[in-house]
Amino acid sequence: MMKRILYTLILLAIVSGLSAQEAYNEAIRMAKSVADDTSRSLEERKIATFKKDALYYLGSQSYKLTPDSSATMLDHQALALFQFINLFQGRLAMSPKKDRAAVINLFKSISLAHPRFHDPNKEYVLAYITNEGYLTKFSLDTDWVAAYNDIRKRMSK
């Protein structure tokens, strides 16, 4: 459902000429909304918290390194992040319990294999990997477009 909403928002932004930054901000709003919704399961809120943190990190690093970076790039990265996590959740839900660790490790290794900023602050960017309380064992410093394309390619084999 969230995936369809994000696709629609991005399509509307492109068609109506809205700023791509608005679609990126909408992705943050959606993630924050789920993260703050106490009626949702703890796992859903934790995944949404990762999305929100990853989007904030992406935006702040992009601005720091290239203040004139394209808002469209943020759009593409936000969409790929949502797609990556949706694919992860779907794969995890379809996997037998004994295979869950392998699924988590595959997605984690792909996230690690595609750094976007090569941030030396490993303690920060790997916080979700080192924290046992989170299912989203991914690096914040990920090129989500590259990671999503990689996992799709591997899943189609």
PDB file of C-alpha atoms in Angstrom:
ATOM      1  CA  MET A   1       0.000   0.000   0.000  1.00  0.00           C
ATOM      2  CA  MET A   2       2.731   2.456   1.007  1.00  0.00           C
ATOM      3  CA  LYS A   3       4.634   1.535  -2.153  1.00  0.00           C
ATOM      4  CA  ARG A   4       1.659   2.490  -4.340  1.00  0.00           C
ATOM      5  CA  ILE A   5       1.222   5.763  -2.492  1.00  0.00           C
ATOM      6  CA  LEU A   6       4.886   6.663  -3.011  1.00  0.00           C
ATOM      7  CA  TYR A   7       4.702   5.767  -6.721  1.00  0.00           C
ATOM      8  CA  THR A   8       1.624   7.957  -7.047  1.00  0.00           C
ATOM      9  CA  LEU A   9       3.281  10.871  -5.260  1.00  0.00           C
ATOM     10  CA  ILE A  10       6.358  10.687  -7.458  1.00  0.00           C
ATOM     11  CA  LEU A  11       4.247  10.423 -10.589  1.00  0.00           C
ATOM     12  CA  LEU A  12       2.193  13.427  -9.468  1.00  0.00           C
ATOM     13  CA  ALA A  13       5.354  15.393  -8.780  1.00  0.00           C
ATOM     14  CA  ILE A  14       6.682  14.655 -12.253  1.00  0.00           C
ATOM     15  CA  VAL A  15       3.401  15.248 -14.065  1.00  0.00           C
ATOM     16  CA  SER A  16       2.371  18.379 -12.209  1.00  0.00           C
ATOM     17  CA  GLY A  17       5.830  19.898 -12.157  1.00  0.00           C
ATOM     18  CA  LEU A  18       6.017  19.904  -8.372  1.00  0.00           C
ATOM     19  CA  SER A  19       9.416  19.976  -6.801  1.00  0.00           C
ATOM     20  CA  ALA A  20      10.973  16.568  -6.429  1.00  0.00           C
ATOM     21  CA  GLN A  21      11.900  17.700  -2.951  1.00  0.00           C
ATOM     22  CA  GLU A  22       8.183  17.557  -2.100  1.00  0.00           C
ATOM     23  CA  ALA A  23       8.054  13.842  -2.949  1.00  0.00           C
ATOM     24  CA  TYR A  24      11.165  13.216  -0.817  1.00  0.00           C
ATOM     25  CA  ASN A  25       9.544  15.143   2.035  1.00  0.00           C
ATOM     26  CA  GLU A  26       6.353  13.123   1.595  1.00  0.00           C
ATOM     27  CA  ALA A  27       8.374   9.907   1.926  1.00  0.00           C
ATOM     28  CA  ILE A  28       9.776  11.238   5.207  1.00  0.00           C
ATOM     29  CA  ARG A  29       6.293  12.237   6.366  1.00  0.00           C
ATOM     30  CA  MET A  30       4.948   8.761   5.593  1.00  0.00           C
ATOM     31  CA  ALA A  31       7.789   7.022   7.433  1.00  0.00           C
ATOM     32  CA  LYS A  32       7.453   9.357  10.415  1.00  0.00           C
ATOM     33  CA  SER A  33       3.697   8.833  10.494  1.00  0.00           C
ATOM     34  CA  VAL A  34       4.083   5.053  10.787  1.00  0.00           C
ATOM     35  CA  ALA A  35       7.003   5.323  13.223  1.00  0.00           C
ATOM     36  CA  ASP A  36       4.929   7.514  15.555  1.00  0.00           C
ATOM     37  CA  ASP A  37       1.695   5.487  15.285  1.00  0.00           C
ATOM     38  CA  THR A  38       1.421   3.473  18.498  1.00  0.00           C
ATOM     39  CA  SER A  39      -1.464   1.456  17.048  1.00  0.00           C
ATOM     40  CA  ARG A  40       1.049  -0.165  14.657  1.00  0.00           C
ATOM     41  CA  SER A  41       3.151  -3.157  15.667  1.00  0.00           C
ATOM     42  CA  LEU A  42       6.543  -2.472  17.203  1.00  0.00           C
ATOM     43  CA  GLU A  43       8.264  -4.101  14.210  1.00  0.00           C
ATOM     44  CA  GLU A  44       6.393  -1.866  11.717  1.00  0.00           C
ATOM     45  CA  ARG A  45       7.373   1.194  13.739  1.00  0.00           C
ATOM     46  CA  LYS A  46      11.006   0.122  13.897  1.00  0.00           C
ATOM     47  CA  ILE A  47      11.133  -0.411  10.126  1.00  0.00           C
ATOM     48  CA  ALA A  48       9.527   2.996   9.575  1.00  0.00           C
ATOM     49  CA  THR A  49      12.059   4.530  11.964  1.00  0.00           C
ATOM     50  CA  PHE A  50      14.852   3.076   9.841  1.00  0.00           C
ATOM     51  CA  LYS A  51      13.272   4.515   6.687  1.00  0.00           C
ATOM     52  CA  LYS A  52      12.955   7.933   8.313  1.00  0.00           C
ATOM     53  CA  ASP A  53      16.525   7.874   9.614  1.00  0.00           C
ATOM     54  CA  ALA A  54      17.884   6.679   6.254  1.00  0.00           C
ATOM     55  CA  LEU A  55      16.024   9.458   4.435  1.00  0.00           C
ATOM     56  CA  TYR A  56      17.226  12.132   6.868  1.00  0.00           C
ATOM     57  CA  TYR A  57      20.786  10.823   6.534  1.00  0.00           C
ATOM     58  CA  LEU A  58      20.538  10.792   2.744  1.00  0.00           C
ATOM     59  CA  GLY A  59      19.254  14.354   2.660  1.00  0.00           C
ATOM     60  CA  SER A  60      21.782  15.759   5.108  1.00  0.00           C
ATOM     61  CA  GLN A  61      24.771  14.009   3.511  1.00  0.00           C
ATOM     62  CA  SER A  62      23.670  15.030   0.034  1.00  0.00           C
ATOM     63  CA  TYR A  63      23.360  18.639   1.090  1.00  0.00           C
ATOM     64  CA  LYS A  64      26.682  18.615   2.981  1.00  0.00           C
ATOM     65  CA  LEU A  65      28.659  17.105   0.136  1.00  0.00           C
ATOM     66  CA  THR A  66      26.906  18.728  -2.802  1.00  0.00           C
ATOM     67  CA  PRO A  67      24.619  21.576  -1.710  1.00  0.00           C
ATOM     68  CA  ASP A  68      23.351  21.948  -5.261  1.00  0.00           C
ATOM     69  CA  SER A  69      22.611  18.226  -5.625  1.00  0.00           C
ATOM     70  CA  SER A  70      19.538  17.292  -7.572  1.00  0.00           C
ATOM     71  CA  ALA A  71      16.280  16.944  -5.687  1.00  0.00           C
ATOM     72  CA  THR A  72      15.373  14.348  -8.310  1.00  0.00           C
ATOM     73  CA  MET A  73      18.250  12.229  -7.007  1.00  0.00           C
ATOM     74  CA  LEU A  74      16.670  12.340  -3.540  1.00  0.00           C
ATOM     75  CA  ASP A  75      13.398  11.280  -5.141  1.00  0.00           C
ATOM     76  CA  HIS A  76      14.979   8.262  -6.820  1.00  0.00           C
ATOM     77  CA  GLN A  77      16.869   7.284  -3.684  1.00  0.00           C
ATOM     78  CA  ALA A  78      13.703   7.544  -1.537  1.00  0.00           C
ATOM     79  CA  LEU A  79      11.718   5.384  -3.945  1.00  0.00           C
ATOM     80  CA  ALA A  80      14.504   2.788  -4.151  1.00  0.00           C
ATOM     81  CA  LEU A  81      14.768   2.716  -0.339  1.00  0.00           C
ATOM     82  CA  PHE A  82      11.049   1.960  -0.026  1.00  0.00           C
ATOM     83  CA  GLN A  83      11.272  -0.670  -2.773  1.00  0.00           C
ATOM     84  CA  PHE A  84      14.327  -2.300  -1.168  1.00  0.00           C
ATOM     85  CA  ILE A  85      12.627  -2.531   2.216  1.00  0.00           C
ATOM     86  CA  ASN A  86       9.307  -3.698   0.726  1.00  0.00           C
ATOM     87  CA  LEU A  87      11.159  -6.462  -1.121  1.00  0.00           C
ATOM     88  CA  PHE A  88      13.019  -7.331   2.084  1.00  0.00           C
ATOM     89  CA  GLN A  89       9.795  -7.558   4.081  1.00  0.00           C
ATOM     90  CA  GLY A  90       8.108  -9.640   1.396  1.00  0.00           C
ATOM     91  CA  ARG A  91      11.050 -12.015   1.118  1.00  0.00           C
ATOM     92  CA  LEU A  92      11.245 -12.345   4.888  1.00  0.00           C
ATOM     93  CA  ALA A  93       7.510 -13.050   5.183  1.00  0.00           C
ATOM     94  CA  MET A  94       7.697 -15.779   2.520  1.00  0.00           C
ATOM     95  CA  SER A  95      10.775 -17.451   4.005  1.00  0.00           C
ATOM     96  CA  PRO A  96      10.608 -20.366   6.408  1.00  0.00           C
ATOM     97  CA  LYS A  97      11.791 -19.438   9.886  1.00  0.00           C
ATOM     98  CA  LYS A  98      15.064 -21.348   9.380  1.00  0.00           C
ATOM     99  CA  ASP A  99      15.932 -19.176   6.337  1.00  0.00           C
ATOM    100  CA  ARG A 100      15.214 -15.771   7.882  1.00  0.00           C
ATOM    101  CA  ALA A 101      18.828 -15.172   8.949  1.00  0.00           C
ATOM    102  CA  ALA A 102      20.034 -15.861   5.404  1.00  0.00           C
ATOM    103  CA  VAL A 103      17.532 -13.359   3.980  1.00  0.00           C
ATOM    104  CA  ILE A 104      18.589 -10.713   6.499  1.00  0.00           C
ATOM    105  CA  ASN A 105      22.272 -11.342   5.747  1.00  0.00           C
ATOM    106  CA  LEU A 106      21.740 -11.148   1.975  1.00  0.00           C
ATOM    107  CA  PHE A 107      20.006  -7.781   2.167  1.00  0.00           C
ATOM    108  CA  LYS A 108      22.533  -6.535   4.735  1.00  0.00           C
ATOM    109  CA  SER A 109      25.477  -7.514   2.527  1.00  0.00           C
ATOM    110  CA  ILE A 110      23.922  -5.761  -0.472  1.00  0.00           C
ATOM    111  CA  SER A 111      23.354  -2.617   1.585  1.00  0.00           C
ATOM    112  CA  LEU A 112      26.996  -2.692   2.693  1.00  0.00           C
ATOM    113  CA  ALA A 113      28.252  -3.359  -0.842  1.00  0.00           C
ATOM    114  CA  HIS A 114      26.734  -0.129  -2.188  1.00  0.00           C
ATOM    115  CA  PRO A 115      27.893   2.837  -0.092  1.00  0.00           C
ATOM    116  CA  ARG A 116      26.783   6.212  -1.404  1.00  0.00           C
ATOM    117  CA  PHE A 117      28.947   8.626   0.567  1.00  0.00           C
ATOM    118  CA  HIS A 118      31.733   6.367   1.920  1.00  0.00           C
ATOM    119  CA  ASP A 119      31.136   7.941   5.324  1.00  0.00           C
ATOM    120  CA  PRO A 120      34.021   7.211   7.739  1.00  0.00           C
ATOM    121  CA  ASN A 121      31.679   7.469  10.765  1.00  0.00           C
ATOM    122  CA  LYS A 122      31.042   3.716  10.843  1.00  0.00           C
ATOM    123  CA  GLU A 123      29.572   3.769  14.340  1.00  0.00           C
ATOM    124  CA  TYR A 124      26.772   6.000  13.093  1.00  0.00           C
ATOM    125  CA  VAL A 125      26.108   4.532   9.636  1.00  0.00           C
ATOM    126  CA  LEU A 126      26.193   0.949  10.934  1.00  0.00           C
ATOM    127  CA  ALA A 127      24.024   1.623  13.996  1.00  0.00           C
ATOM    128  CA  TYR A 128      21.128  -0.480  12.671  1.00  0.00           C
ATOM    129  CA  ILE A 129      23.464  -3.370  11.898  1.00  0.00           C
ATOM    130  CA  THR A 130      25.072  -3.379  15.338  1.00  0.00           C
ATOM    131  CA  ASN A 131      21.812  -2.895  17.269  1.00  0.00           C
ATOM    132  CA  GLU A 132      20.207  -6.260  17.936  1.00  0.00           C
ATOM    133  CA  GLY A 133      16.798  -4.639  18.394  1.00  0.00           C
ATOM    134  CA  TYR A 134      16.262  -3.951  14.683  1.00  0.00           C
ATOM    135  CA  LEU A 135      15.310  -6.212  11.797  1.00  0.00           C
ATOM    136  CA  THR A 136      16.594  -3.691   9.238  1.00  0.00           C
ATOM    137  CA  LYS A 137      20.285  -4.591   9.424  1.00  0.00           C
ATOM    138  CA  PHE A 138      21.243  -2.064   6.754  1.00  0.00           C
ATOM    139  CA  SER A 139      23.788   0.716   6.507  1.00  0.00           C
ATOM    140  CA  LEU A 140      22.477   4.257   6.455  1.00  0.00           C
ATOM    141  CA  ASP A 141      25.257   5.003   3.952  1.00  0.00           C
ATOM    142  CA  THR A 142      23.700   3.073   1.080  1.00  0.00           C
ATOM    143  CA  ASP A 143      23.106   3.958  -2.542  1.00  0.00           C
ATOM    144  CA  TRP A 144      19.534   2.680  -2.483  1.00  0.00           C
ATOM    145  CA  VAL A 145      19.118   2.716  -6.255  1.00  0.00           C
ATOM    146  CA  ALA A 146      22.204   0.517  -6.729  1.00  0.00           C
ATOM    147  CA  ALA A 147      21.241  -1.742  -3.811  1.00  0.00           C
ATOM    148  CA  TYR A 148      17.688  -2.207  -5.089  1.00  0.00           C
ATOM    149  CA  ASN A 149      18.882  -2.958  -8.624  1.00  0.00           C
ATOM    150  CA  ASP A 150      21.397  -5.471  -7.236  1.00  0.00           C
ATOM    151  CA  ILE A 151      18.853  -7.333  -5.087  1.00  0.00           C
ATOM    152  CA  ARG A 152      16.344  -7.441  -7.948  1.00  0.00           C
ATOM    153  CA  LYS A 153      18.994  -8.912 -10.218  1.00  0.00           C
ATOM    154  CA  ARG A 154      19.891 -11.554  -7.599  1.00  0.00           C
ATOM    155  CA  MET A 155      16.253 -12.413  -6.952  1.00  0.00           C
ATOM    156  CA  SER A 156      15.543 -12.949 -10.633  1.00  0.00           C
ATOM    157  CA  LYS A 157      18.250 -15.615 -10.970  1.00  0.00           C
TER     158      LYS A 157
END
